[in-house]
C-alpha atoms as a PDB file:
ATOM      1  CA  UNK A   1     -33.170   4.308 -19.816  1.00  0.00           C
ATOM      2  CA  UNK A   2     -32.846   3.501 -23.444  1.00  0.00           C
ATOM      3  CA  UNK A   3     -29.377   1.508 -23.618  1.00  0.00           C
ATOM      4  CA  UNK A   4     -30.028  -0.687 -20.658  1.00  0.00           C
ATOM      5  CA  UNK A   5     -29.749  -4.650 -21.109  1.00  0.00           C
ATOM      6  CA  UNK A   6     -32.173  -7.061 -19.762  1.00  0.00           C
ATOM      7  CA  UNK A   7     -30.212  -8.432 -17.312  1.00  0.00           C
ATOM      8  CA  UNK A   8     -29.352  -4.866 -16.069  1.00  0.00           C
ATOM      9  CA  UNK A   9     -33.112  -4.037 -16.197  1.00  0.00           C
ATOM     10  CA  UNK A  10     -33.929  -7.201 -14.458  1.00  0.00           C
ATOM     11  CA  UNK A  11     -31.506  -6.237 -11.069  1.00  0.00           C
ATOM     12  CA  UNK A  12     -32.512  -2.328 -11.247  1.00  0.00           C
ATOM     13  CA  UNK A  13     -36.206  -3.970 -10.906  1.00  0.00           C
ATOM     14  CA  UNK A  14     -35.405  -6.473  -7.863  1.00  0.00           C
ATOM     15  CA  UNK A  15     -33.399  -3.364  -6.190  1.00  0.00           C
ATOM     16  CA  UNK A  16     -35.789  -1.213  -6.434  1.00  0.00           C
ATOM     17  CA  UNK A  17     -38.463  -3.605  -4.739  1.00  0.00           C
ATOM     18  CA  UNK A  18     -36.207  -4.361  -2.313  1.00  0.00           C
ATOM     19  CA  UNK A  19     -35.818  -0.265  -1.423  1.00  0.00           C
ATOM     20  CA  UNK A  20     -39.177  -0.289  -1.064  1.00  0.00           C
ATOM     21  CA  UNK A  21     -39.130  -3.064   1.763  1.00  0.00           C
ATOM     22  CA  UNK A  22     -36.608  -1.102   3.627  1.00  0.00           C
ATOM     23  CA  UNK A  23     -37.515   0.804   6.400  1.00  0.00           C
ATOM     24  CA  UNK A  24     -36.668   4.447   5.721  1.00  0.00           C
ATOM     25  CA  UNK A  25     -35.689   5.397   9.482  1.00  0.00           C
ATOM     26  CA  UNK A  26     -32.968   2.462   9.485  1.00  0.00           C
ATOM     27  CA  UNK A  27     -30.415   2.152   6.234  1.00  0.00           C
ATOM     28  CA  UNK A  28     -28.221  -0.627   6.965  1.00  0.00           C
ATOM     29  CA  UNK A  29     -25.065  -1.494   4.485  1.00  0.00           C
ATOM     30  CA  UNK A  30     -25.890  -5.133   4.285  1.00  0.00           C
ATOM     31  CA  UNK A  31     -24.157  -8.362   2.884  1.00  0.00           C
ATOM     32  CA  UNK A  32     -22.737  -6.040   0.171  1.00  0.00           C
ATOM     33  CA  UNK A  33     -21.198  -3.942   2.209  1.00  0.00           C
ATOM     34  CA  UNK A  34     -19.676  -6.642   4.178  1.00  0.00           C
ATOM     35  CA  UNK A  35     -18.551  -8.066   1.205  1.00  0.00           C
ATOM     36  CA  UNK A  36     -16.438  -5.351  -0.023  1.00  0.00           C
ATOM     37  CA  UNK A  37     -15.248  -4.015   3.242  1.00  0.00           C
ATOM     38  CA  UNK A  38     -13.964  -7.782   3.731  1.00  0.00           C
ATOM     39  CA  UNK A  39     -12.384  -7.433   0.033  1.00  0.00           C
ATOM     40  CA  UNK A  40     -10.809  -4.210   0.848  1.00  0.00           C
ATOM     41  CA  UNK A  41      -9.758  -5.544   4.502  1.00  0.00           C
ATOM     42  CA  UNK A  42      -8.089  -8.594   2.961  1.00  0.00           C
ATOM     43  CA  UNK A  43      -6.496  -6.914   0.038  1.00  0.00           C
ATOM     44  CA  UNK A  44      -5.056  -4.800   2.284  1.00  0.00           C
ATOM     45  CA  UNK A  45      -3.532  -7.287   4.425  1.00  0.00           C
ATOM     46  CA  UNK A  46      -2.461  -9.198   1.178  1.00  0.00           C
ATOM     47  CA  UNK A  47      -0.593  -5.814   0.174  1.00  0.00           C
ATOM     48  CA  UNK A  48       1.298  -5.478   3.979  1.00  0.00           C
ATOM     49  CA  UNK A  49       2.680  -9.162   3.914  1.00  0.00           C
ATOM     50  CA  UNK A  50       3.896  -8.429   0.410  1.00  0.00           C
ATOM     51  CA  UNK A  51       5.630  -5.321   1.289  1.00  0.00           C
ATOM     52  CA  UNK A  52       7.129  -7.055   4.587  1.00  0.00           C
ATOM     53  CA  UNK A  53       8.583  -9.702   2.294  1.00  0.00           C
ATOM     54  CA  UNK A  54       9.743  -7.324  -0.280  1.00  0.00           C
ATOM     55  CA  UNK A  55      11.518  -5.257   2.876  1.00  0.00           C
ATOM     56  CA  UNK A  56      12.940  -7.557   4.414  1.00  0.00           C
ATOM     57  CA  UNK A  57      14.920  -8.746   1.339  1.00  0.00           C
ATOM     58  CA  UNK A  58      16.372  -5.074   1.560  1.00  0.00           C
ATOM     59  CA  UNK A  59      20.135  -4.961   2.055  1.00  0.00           C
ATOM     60  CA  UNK A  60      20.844  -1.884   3.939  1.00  0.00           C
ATOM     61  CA  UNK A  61      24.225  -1.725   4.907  1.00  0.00           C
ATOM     62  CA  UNK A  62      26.420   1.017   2.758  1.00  0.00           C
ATOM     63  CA  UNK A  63      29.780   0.138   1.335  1.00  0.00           C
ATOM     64  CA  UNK A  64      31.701   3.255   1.326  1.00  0.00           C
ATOM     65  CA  UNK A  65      32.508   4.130  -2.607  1.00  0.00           C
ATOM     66  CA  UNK A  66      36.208   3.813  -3.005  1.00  0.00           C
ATOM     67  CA  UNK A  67      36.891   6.212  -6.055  1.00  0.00           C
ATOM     68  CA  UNK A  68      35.032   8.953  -3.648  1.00  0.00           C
ATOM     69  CA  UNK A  69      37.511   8.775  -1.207  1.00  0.00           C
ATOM     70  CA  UNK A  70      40.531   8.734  -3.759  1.00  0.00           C
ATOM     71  CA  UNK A  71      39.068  12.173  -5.266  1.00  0.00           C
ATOM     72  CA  UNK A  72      39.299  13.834  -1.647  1.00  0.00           C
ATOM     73  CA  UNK A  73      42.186  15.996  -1.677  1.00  0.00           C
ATOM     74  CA  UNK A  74      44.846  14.961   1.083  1.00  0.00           C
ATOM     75  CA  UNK A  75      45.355  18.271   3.176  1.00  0.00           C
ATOM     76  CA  UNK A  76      41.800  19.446   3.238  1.00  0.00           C
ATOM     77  CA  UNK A  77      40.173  21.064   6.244  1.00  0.00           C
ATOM     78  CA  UNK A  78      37.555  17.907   6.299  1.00  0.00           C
ATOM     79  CA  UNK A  79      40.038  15.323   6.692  1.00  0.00           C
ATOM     80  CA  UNK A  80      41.953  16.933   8.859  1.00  0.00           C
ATOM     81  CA  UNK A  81      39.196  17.585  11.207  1.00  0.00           C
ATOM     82  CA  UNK A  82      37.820  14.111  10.878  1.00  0.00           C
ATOM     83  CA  UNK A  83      41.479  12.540  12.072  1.00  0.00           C
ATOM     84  CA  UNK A  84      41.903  10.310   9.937  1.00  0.00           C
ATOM     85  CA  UNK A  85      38.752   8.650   9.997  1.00  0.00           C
ATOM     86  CA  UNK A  86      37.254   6.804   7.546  1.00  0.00           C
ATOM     87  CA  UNK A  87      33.731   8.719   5.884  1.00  0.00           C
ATOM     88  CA  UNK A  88      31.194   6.266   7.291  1.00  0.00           C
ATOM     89  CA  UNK A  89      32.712   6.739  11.377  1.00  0.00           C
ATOM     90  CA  UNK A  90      32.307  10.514  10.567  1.00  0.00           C
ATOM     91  CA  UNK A  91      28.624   9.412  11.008  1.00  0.00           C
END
């Protein structure tokens, strides 16, 4: 490996000695593993209580657009079908 630093040969060195204490018919994902999973696990969680906040600041309620309703023509088929109701109670 002709680039590698001496710190990054020193761990390559301790991990493969510790491969070689391993026993081959039982592969385990260790502390490591544990250690990210728990990373993912909790970035996860971080990322749900973010969105909840972020929904729940949502205003959903519609306000009906007044300059739509003013470009409906008066005697159209719609309007008279909908009797007079206003476009959101058309549902």
């Amino acid at each position: 490996m002709p680039d590698m630093s001496a710190s990054a040969s020193l761990a390559m060195t301790h991990l493969v000695t510790f491969a070689k204490e391993v026993d081959e018919d039982k592969v385990t994902p260790g502390v490591l593993g544990f250690i990210v999973f728990a990373a993912m696990a909790l970035a996860v969680w971080a990322l749900m209580k973010s969105m909840s906040r972020h929904m729940n600041r949502v205003d959903f309620t519609q306000v009906p657009d007044p300059e739509a309703e003013q470009a409906e023509p008066e005697g159209s088929a719609e309007s008279a079908a909908g009797a007079g109701k206003k476009p959101s109670e058309n549902g």
